[in-house]
Short mmCIF file of C-alpha atoms in Angstrom, two decimals:
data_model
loop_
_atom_site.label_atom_id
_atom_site.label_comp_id
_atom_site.label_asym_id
_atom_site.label_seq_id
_atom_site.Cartn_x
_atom_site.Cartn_y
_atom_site.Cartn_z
CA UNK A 28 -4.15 18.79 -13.32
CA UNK A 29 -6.64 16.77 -15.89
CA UNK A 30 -4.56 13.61 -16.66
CA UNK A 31 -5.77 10.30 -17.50
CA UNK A 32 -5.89 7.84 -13.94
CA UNK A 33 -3.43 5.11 -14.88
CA UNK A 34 -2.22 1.95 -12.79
CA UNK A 35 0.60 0.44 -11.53
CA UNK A 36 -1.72 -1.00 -8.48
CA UNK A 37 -3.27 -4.10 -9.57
CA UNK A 38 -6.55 -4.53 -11.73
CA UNK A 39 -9.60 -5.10 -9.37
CA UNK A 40 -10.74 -8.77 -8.64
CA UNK A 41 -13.26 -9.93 -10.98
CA UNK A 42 -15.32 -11.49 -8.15
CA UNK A 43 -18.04 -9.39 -7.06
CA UNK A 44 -17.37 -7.93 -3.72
CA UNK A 45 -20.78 -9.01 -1.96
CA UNK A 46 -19.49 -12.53 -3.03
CA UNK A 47 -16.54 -12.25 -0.93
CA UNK A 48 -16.94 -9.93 2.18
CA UNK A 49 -16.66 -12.31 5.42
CA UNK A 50 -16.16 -11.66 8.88
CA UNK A 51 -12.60 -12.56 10.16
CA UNK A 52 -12.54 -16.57 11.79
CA UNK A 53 -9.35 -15.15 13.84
CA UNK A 54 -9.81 -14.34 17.12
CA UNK A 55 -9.09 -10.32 18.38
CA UNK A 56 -5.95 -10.15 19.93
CA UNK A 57 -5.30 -7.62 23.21
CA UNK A 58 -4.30 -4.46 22.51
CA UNK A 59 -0.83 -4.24 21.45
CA UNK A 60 1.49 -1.85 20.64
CA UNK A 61 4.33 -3.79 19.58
CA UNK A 62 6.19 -2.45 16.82
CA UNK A 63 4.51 0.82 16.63
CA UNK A 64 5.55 4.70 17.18
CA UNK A 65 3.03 7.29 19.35
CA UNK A 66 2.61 10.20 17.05
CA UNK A 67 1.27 13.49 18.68
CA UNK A 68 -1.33 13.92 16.01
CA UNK A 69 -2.10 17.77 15.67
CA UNK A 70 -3.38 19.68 12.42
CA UNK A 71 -1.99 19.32 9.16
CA UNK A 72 -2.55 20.47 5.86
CA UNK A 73 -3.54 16.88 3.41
CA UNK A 74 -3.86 16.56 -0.33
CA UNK A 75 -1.58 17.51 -3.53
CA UNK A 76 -0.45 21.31 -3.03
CA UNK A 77 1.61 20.83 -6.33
CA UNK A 78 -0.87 20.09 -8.28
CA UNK A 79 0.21 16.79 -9.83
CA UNK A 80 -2.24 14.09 -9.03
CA UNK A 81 -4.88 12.61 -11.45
CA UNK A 82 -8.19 14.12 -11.57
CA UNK A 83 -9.92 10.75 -11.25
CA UNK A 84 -7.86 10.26 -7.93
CA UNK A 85 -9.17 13.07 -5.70
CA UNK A 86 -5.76 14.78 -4.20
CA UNK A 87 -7.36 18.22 -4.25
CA UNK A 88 -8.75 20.26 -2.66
CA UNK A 89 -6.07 20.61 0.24
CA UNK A 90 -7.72 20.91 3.25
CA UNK A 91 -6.87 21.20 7.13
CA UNK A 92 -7.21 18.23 9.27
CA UNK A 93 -6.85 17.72 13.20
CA UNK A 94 -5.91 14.42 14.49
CA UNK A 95 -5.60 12.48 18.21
CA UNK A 96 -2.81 11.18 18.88
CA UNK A 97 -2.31 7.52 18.01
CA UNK A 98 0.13 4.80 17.44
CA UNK A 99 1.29 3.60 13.26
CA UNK A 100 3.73 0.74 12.97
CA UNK A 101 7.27 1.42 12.05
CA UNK A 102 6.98 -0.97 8.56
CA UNK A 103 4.42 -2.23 6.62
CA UNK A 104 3.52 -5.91 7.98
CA UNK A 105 6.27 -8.51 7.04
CA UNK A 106 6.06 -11.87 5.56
CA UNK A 107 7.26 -13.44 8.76
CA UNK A 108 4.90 -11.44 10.65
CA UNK A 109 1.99 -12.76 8.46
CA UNK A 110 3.48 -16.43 8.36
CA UNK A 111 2.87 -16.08 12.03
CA UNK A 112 -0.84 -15.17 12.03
CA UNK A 113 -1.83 -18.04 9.79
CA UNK A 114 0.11 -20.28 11.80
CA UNK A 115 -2.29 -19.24 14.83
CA UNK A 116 -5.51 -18.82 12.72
CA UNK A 117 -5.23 -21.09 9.57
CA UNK A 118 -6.27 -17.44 7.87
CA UNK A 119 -7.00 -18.24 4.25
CA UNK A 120 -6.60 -15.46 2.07
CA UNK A 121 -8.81 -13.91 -0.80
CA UNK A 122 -5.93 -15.07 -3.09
CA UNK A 123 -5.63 -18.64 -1.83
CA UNK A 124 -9.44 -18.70 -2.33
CA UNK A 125 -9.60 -17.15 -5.64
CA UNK A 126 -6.95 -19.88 -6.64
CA UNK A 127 -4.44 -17.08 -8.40
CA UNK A 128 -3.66 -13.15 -8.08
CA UNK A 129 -2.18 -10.38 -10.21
CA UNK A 130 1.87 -10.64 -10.82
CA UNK A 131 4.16 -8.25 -12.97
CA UNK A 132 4.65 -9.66 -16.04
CA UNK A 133 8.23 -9.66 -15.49
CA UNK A 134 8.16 -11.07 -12.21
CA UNK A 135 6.25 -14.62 -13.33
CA UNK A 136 7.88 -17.38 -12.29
CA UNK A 137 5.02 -20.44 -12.73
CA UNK A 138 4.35 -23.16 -15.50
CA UNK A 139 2.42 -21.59 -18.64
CA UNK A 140 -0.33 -23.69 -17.57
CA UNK A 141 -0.47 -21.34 -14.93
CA UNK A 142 -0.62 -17.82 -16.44
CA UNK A 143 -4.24 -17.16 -16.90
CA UNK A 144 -4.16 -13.80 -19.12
CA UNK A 145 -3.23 -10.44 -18.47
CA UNK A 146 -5.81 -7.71 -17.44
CA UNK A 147 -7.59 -5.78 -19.85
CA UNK A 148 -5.58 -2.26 -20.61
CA UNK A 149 -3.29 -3.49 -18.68
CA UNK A 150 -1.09 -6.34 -20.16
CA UNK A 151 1.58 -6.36 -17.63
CA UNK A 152 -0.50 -7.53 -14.98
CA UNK A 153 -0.85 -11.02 -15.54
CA UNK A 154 -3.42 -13.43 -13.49
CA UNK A 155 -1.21 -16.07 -12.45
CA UNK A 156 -3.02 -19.30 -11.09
CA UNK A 157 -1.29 -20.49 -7.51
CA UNK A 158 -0.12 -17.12 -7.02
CA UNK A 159 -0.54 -15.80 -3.15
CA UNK A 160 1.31 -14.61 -0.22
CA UNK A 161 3.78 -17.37 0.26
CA UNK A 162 4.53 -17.87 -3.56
CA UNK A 163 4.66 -13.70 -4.64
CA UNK A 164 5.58 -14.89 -8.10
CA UNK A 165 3.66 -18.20 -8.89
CA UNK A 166 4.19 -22.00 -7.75
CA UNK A 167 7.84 -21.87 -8.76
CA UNK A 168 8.60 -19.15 -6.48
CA UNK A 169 8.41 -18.63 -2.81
CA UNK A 170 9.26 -16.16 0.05
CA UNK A 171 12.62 -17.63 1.44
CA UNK A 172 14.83 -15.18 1.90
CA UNK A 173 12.26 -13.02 1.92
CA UNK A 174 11.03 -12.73 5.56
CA UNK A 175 11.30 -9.49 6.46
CA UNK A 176 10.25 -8.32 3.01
CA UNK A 177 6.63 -6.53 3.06
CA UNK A 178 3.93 -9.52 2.93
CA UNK A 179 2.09 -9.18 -0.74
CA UNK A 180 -0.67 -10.50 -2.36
CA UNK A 181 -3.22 -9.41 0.88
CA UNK A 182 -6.54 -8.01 0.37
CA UNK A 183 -8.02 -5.44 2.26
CA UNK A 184 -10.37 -8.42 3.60
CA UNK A 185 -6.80 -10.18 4.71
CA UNK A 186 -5.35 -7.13 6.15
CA UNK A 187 -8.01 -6.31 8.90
CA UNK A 188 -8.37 -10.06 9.65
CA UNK A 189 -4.23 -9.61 10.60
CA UNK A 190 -4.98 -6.40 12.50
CA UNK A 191 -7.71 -7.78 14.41
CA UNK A 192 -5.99 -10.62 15.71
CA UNK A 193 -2.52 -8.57 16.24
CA UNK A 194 -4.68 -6.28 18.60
CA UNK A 195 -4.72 -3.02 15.81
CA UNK A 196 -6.34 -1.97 13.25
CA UNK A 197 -5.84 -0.19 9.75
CA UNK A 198 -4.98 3.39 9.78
CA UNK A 199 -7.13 5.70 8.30
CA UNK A 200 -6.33 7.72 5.13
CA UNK A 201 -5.59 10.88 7.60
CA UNK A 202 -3.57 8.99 9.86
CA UNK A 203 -1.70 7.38 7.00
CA UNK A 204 -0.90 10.76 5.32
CA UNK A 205 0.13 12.40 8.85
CA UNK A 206 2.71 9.76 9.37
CA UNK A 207 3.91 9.82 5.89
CA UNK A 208 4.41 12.97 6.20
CA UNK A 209 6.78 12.69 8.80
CA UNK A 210 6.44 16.34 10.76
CA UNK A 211 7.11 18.13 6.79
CA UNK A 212 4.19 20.61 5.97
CA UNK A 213 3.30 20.68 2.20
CA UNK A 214 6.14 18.64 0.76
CA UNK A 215 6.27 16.62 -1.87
CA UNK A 216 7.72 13.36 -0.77
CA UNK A 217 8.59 12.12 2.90
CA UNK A 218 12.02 13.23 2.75
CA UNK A 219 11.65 16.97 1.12
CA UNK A 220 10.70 18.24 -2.63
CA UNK A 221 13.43 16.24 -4.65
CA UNK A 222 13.14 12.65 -5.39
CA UNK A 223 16.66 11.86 -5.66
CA UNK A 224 18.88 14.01 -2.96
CA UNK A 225 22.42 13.82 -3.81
CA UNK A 226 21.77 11.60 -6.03
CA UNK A 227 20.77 8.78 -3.80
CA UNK A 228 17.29 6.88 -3.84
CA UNK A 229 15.07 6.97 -1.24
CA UNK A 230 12.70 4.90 -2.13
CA UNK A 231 12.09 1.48 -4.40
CA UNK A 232 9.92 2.78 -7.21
CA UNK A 233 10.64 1.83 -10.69
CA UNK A 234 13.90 3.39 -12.89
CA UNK A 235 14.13 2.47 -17.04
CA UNK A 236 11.15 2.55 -19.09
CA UNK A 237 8.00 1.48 -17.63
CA UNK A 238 7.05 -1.61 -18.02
CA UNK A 239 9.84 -3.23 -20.14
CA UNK A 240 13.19 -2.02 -18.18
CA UNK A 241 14.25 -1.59 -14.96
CA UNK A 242 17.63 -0.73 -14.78
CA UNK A 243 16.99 -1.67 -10.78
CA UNK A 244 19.02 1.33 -9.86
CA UNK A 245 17.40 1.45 -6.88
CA UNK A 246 18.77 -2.15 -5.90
CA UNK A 247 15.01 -3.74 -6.33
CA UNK A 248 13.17 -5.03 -9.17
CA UNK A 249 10.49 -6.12 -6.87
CA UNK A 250 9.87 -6.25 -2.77
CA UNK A 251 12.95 -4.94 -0.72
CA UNK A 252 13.11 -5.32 3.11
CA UNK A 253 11.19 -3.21 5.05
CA UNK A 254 13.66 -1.29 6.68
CA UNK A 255 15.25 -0.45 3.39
CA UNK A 256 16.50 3.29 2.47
CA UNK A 257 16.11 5.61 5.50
CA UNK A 258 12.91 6.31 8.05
CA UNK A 259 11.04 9.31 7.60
CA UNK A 260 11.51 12.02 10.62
CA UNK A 261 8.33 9.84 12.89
CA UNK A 262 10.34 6.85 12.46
CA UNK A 263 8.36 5.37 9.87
CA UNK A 264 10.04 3.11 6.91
CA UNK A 265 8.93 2.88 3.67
CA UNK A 266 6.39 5.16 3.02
CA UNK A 267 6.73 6.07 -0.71
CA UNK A 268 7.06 3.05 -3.12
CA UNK A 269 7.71 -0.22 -1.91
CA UNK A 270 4.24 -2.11 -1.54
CA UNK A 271 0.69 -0.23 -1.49
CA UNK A 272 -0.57 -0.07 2.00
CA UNK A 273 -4.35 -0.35 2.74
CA UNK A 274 -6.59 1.91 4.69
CA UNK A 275 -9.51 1.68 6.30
CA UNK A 276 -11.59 4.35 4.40
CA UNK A 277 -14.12 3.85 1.66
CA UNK A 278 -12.63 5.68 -1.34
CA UNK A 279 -14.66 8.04 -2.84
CA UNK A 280 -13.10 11.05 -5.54
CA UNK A 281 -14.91 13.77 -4.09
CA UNK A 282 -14.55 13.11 -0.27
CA UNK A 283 -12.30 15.90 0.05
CA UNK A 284 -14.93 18.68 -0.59
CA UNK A 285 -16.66 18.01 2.24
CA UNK A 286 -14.27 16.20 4.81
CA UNK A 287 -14.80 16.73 8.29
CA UNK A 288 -11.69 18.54 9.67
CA UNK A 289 -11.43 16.36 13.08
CA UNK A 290 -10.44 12.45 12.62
CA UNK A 291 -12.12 11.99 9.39
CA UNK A 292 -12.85 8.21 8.99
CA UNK A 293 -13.42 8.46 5.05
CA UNK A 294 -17.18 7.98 3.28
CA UNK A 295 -19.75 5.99 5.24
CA UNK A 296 -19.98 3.38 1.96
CA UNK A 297 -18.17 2.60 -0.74
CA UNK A 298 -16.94 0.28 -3.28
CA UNK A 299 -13.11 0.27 -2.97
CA UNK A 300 -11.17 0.96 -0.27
CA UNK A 301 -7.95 3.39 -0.07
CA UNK A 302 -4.62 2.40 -0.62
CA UNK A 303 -1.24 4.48 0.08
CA UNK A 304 2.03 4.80 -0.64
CA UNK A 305 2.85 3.59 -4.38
CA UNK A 306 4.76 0.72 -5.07
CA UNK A 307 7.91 -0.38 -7.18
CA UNK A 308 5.96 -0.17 -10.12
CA UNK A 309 5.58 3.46 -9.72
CA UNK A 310 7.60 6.01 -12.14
CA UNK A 311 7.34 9.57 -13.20
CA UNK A 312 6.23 8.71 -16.52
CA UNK A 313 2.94 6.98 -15.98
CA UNK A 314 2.16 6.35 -12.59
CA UNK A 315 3.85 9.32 -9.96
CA UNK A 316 1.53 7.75 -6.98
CA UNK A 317 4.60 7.61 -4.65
CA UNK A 318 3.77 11.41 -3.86
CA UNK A 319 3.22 11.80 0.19
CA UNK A 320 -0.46 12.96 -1.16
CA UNK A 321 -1.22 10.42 -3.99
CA UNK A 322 -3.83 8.20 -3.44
CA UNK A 323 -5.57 4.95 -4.89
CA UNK A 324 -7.79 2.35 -4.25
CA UNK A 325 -8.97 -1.43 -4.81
CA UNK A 326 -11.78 -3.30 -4.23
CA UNK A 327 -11.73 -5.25 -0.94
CA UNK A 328 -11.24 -8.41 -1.92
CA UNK A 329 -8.06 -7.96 -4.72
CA UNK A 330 -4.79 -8.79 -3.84
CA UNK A 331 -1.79 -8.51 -5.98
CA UNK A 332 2.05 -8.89 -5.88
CA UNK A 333 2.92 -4.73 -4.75
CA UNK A 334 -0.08 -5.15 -1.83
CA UNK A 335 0.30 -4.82 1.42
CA UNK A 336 -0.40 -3.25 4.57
CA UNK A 337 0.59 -1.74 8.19
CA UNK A 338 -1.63 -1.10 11.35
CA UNK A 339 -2.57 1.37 13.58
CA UNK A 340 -3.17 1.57 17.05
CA UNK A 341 -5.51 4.47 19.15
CA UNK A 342 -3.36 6.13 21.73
CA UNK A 343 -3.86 4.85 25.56
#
């Protein structure tokens, strides 16, 4: 399907990516398995088989893949998971360095001293100075309540420095699409083919008209917990909608023409990195990215308020 590539992720950091690239401070942590399922790994079949991706975005062609076996954790990384690692390792994020990060426009809550400007073509994301992991909405805002909500406003730099030290590391696009998948072959979401089964939501995407009103049928206008709606048949929480989840893999448009079919690990270079899942800024309308096969990426160094992450493990 030729469609325009639009975005409900966030716009890409305006600081050059050679600028920011650092090796993780944080000491690697021992192995650990801690919050993770095994998953058999095996052959699937990954990509868009309905034909409803964006050209720009690469879903197609579907194409067989054969992975190990290896571990995924059950929910993306939470804030009190993250609060945690920078206790041990005074971590600094991209955002805290950058001095601000992209938040809905709807979601501000900082001083109008502190909202920057919005991102060219696209004006709800607005740059919000003193916006970051522990303050998801700007300095007026912060995460209590909130600790088992996904952790937001990571980079891709952030999220292997957490993965190091936790003893994992990021899944691969593969792995990330086997576990989404949840043992279904060639469906459409986690769950089955219909977004809305019985007329119940599965998932925290966005409901109204995009991006003025949210009727927050869903229960969520922004984050909700991790363990929200139901797991998918691994085990796994959260995999449509929600917060974007990082990979490991380069992104590249075309990669899928010439894959390899065992473990693929994604280009060898690259300037943006994958990201999975959607977010709660995803809808029908505009941005349908909460597909089991959609796929986006960011540069390495962005952060914004629906970004996050989970890890992987290999198996023993």
């Amino acid at each position: 399907m030729t469609r325009h590539r639009p975005t409900c992720c966030a716009p890409a950091s305006g600081t050059p990516v050679a600028l920011t690239a650092r090796a993780s401070t944080a000491p690697a942590g021992a192995r650990s398995t801690r919050g993770q399922v095994r998953l058999p790994g095996g052959e699937f079949a990954m990509g868009d088989a309905f034909d409803e991706g964006y050209l720009a975005d690469g879903e197609t062609p579907v194409h067989p893949v054969r992975l190990k076996p290896f571990h995924i954790d059950e929910t993306a990384v939470t804030n009190a998971q993250f609060a945690t690692f920078v206790k041990a390792t005074e971590h600094v994020t991209d955002a805290e360095r950058h001095g601000s990060s992209a938040v809905f426009h709807l979601a501000v809550d900082a001083p109008s001293a502190d909202v920057l400007g919005d991102a060219a073509g696209t004006p709800w994301w607005i740059n919000v100075r003193g916006a970051h992991w522990r303050r998801p909405e700007g300095s007026r805002s912060d995460i209590t309540g909130r600790q088992n909500h996904p952790v937001v406003h990571v980079s891709w730099n952030d999220a292997s420095a957490y993965a190091r030290w936790a003893g994992k590391r990021l899944p691969t696009e593969a792995e990330w699409e086997y576990a989404a998948r949840g043992g279904l072959a060639g469906r459409r979401y986690a769950w089955g083919d219909e977004l809305t089964p019985d007329g119940r939501w599965r998932c925290n995407i966005w409901q109204g008209r995009f991006p003025h009103t949210n009727t927050a049928e869903d229960g969520y206008l922004t984050t909700a917990p991790v363990k929200a709606y139901r797991p998918n048949g691994f085990g796994l929480w959260n995999t449509a909608g929600n917060v974007w989840e990082w990979c490991s893999d380069w992104f590249s448009p075309t990669y899928y023409a010439h894959s390899p079919r065992e473990d693929p690990h994604g280009p060898e270079t690259g300037t943006a990195r994958v990201m999975r899942g959607g977010s709660y800024l995803c809808h029908g309308s505009y941005c349908n990215r909460y597909r089991v096969a959609a796929r986006s990426s960011n540069t390495p160094d962005s952060s914004s308020a629906n970004l996050g992450f989970r890890c992987a493990n290999d198996a023993a």
